[in-house]
Structure formats: structure tokens, C-alpha cells
XYZ file of C-alpha atoms in Angstrom:
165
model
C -4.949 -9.526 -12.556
C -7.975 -11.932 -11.499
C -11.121 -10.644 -12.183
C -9.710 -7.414 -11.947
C -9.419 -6.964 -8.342
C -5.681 -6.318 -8.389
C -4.533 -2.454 -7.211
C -1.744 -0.427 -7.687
C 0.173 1.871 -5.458
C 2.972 3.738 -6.666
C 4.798 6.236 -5.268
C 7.791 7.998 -6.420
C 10.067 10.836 -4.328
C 13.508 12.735 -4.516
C 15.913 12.781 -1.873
C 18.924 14.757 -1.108
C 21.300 11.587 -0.151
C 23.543 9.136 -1.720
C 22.323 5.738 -2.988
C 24.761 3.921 -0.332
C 23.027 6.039 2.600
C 19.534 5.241 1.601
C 20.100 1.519 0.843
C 21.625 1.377 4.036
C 18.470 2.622 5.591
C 15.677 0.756 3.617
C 17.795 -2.351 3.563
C 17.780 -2.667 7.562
C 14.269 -4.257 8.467
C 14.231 -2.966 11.851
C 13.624 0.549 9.926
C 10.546 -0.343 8.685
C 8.875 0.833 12.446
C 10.283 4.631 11.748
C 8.444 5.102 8.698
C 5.197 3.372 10.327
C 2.617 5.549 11.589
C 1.625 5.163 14.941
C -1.684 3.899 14.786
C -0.623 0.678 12.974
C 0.624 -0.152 16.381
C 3.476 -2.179 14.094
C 5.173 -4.260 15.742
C 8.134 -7.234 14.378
C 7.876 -9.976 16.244
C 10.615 -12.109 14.629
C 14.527 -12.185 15.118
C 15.693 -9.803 12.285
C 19.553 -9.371 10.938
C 21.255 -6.158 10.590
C 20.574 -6.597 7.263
C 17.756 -8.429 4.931
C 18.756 -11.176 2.690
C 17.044 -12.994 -0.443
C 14.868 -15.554 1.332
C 14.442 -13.845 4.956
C 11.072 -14.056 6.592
C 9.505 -11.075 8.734
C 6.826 -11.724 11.200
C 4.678 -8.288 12.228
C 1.716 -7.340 14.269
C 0.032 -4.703 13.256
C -3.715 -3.090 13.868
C -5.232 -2.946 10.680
C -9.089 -0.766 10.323
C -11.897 -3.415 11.202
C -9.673 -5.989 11.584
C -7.681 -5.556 15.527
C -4.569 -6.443 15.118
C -3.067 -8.957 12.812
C -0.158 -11.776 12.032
C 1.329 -10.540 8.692
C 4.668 -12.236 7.406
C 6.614 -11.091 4.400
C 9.289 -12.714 2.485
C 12.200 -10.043 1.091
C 13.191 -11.292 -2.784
C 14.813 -10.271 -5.362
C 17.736 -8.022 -3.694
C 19.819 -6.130 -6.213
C 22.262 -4.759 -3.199
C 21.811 -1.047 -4.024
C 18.882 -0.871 -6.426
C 16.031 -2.648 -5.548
C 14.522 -5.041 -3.754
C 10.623 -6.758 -2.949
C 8.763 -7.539 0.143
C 5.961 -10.293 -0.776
C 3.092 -11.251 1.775
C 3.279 -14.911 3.018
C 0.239 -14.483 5.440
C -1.313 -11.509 6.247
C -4.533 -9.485 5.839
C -4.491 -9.307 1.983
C -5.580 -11.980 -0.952
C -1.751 -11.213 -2.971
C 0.762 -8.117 -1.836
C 3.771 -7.679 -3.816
C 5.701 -4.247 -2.766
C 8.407 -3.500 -5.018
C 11.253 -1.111 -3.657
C 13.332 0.627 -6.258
C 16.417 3.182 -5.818
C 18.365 5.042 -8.477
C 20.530 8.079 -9.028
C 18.663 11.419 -10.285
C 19.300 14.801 -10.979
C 19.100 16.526 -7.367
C 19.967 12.881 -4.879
C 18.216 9.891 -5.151
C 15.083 8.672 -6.807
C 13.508 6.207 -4.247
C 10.153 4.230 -5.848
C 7.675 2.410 -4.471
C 5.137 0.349 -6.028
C 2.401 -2.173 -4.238
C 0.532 -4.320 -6.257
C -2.220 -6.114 -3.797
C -5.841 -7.626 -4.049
C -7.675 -7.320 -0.843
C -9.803 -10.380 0.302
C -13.293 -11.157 -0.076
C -14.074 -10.710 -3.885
C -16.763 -8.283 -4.280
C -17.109 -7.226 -0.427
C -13.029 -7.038 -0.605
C -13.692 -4.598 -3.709
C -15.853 -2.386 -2.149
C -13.702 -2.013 1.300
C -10.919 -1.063 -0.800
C -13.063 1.313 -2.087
C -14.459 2.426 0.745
C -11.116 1.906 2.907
C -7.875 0.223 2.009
C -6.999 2.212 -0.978
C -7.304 5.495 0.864
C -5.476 3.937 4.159
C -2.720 2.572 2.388
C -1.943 5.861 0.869
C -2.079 7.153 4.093
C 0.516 4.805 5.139
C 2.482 6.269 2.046
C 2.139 9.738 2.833
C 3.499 8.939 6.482
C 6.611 7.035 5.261
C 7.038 10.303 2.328
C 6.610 12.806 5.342
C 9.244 10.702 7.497
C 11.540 10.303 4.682
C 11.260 14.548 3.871
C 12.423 14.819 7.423
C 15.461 12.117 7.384
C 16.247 13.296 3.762
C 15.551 16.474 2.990
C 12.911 15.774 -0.045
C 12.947 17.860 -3.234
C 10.041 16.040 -4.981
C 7.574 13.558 -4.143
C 4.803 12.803 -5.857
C 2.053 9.705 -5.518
C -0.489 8.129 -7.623
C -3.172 5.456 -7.438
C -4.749 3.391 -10.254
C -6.740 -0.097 -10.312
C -6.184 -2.044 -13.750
């Protein structure tokens, strides 16, 4: 945390499918535009693989609030094939992102987490547009990708939560 400006986003839901069908899914980067909503006008604009890899680089456009639309390039890390996996920002509209992507058995499918840990720009002013803004667009964002995953899935459970440290 630096001059506690860091936020968290978690989000946590049940779905009725296998671990193997779901990391198939969220491990293909070309799926990241499904569970986009529209008005991000989200768009890769690198060469992706079938499937990510520790290491591989992912060049976007997408139309942020305020902004028009933006370069944004994340690195995917840390891949336990299966489990988990992160997506870091290399350049991009925020100060540090750091979206960790968790999967594990449960009781009725699959247990699929989500957590972002970012700090928007601009100290202060960057404060109060999350405030005002971010926070309550990126869970937005969440709720689309919950709502999309309900559909593909069949949800049981989903829940979300927000909390600054």
C-alpha cells in the first residue's frame, strides 16, 4: 500500500462446471472480449495463442470514462495450469493493477475468484475519481463478466465485495 491509495476488488461466484471446462475458458485470452461489456469498446490488438503462457504480453484498446480510448498491456504470471493464474498491467490507465484469477473445486461446481488490487493515478485527484468513478465502474465491469458467466455456467452463488485498505 503507498499512502494508502491501493483498492481492492474481490469477487467470488459458483458455477455448475468442471475445473478443466472453466480453465479452458479463462485460460484462452481471446475470451476475455465475451465477458467485456460493450461499452469498453475492448479491443486486443496483439497476436494472442490459443492459450496464455507465463511471460505472454496482451496489448488492448479499450474506452475507459474521461479518458477515450486507451493502450493497456498486461503481462499473464504466475500460471498454476488449472488453479490460478495473474494478469499484471505493464502500461495502461492505472498507477499498479494486479488481477489475481483463482479456480477451485466446491460443493455445487466450481469456485471461480477474482481479486484486483489497483491504485488509480494522480494521488489525491486519482483518490477522489475512484471515489467518484473507478471503484463503482470497475464493479460494473464485474457484475457484467458475473452476469455472462451465470449465462455460460449456470451460477448457483455469486457474491462481490469492495474494500480500500
Amino acid at each position: 500500500m503507498i499512502n494508502g491509495s491501493m483498492y481492492i476488488l474481490r469477487q467470488e461466484q459458483v458455477l455448475d462446471t468442471s475445473v478443466d471446462q472453466l480453465w479452458e475458458f479463462i485460460s484462452r485470452p481471446e475470451n476475455l472480449n465475451e465477458i467485456t461489456p460493450p461499452e469498453l469498446d475492448f479491443t486486443i490488438i496483439s497476436e494472442v495463442p490459443d492459450m496464455m503462457y507465463n511471460g505472454l504480453l496482451v496489448q488492448y484498446d479499450v474506452k475507459l470514462p474521461l479518458l477515450g480510448h486507451s493502450e493497456w498491456v498486461t503481462e499473464i504470471k504466475h500460471i498454476v495450469p488449472g488453479k490460478e493464474f495473474v494478469d499484471e498491467q505493464r502500461i495502461g490507465p492505472y498507477r499498479f493493477w494486479y488481477h489475481y484469477h483463482k479456480i477451485e473445486e466446491a460443493e455445487l461446481g466450481v469456485r471461480m475468484i477474482d481479486e484486483v488490487n489497483y491504485m488509480p493515478p494522480y494521488g489525491m485527484l486519482g483518490k477522489l475519481v475512484n471515489k467518484m468513478l473507478i471503484k463503482n465502474k470497475l464493479r460494473d465491469i464485474f457484475e457484467y463478466r458475473k452476469l455472462v458467466l451465470d449465462q455460460r455456467y449456470n451460477t448457483k452463488k455469486a457474491e462481490t465485495e469492495f474494500r480500500s485498505n
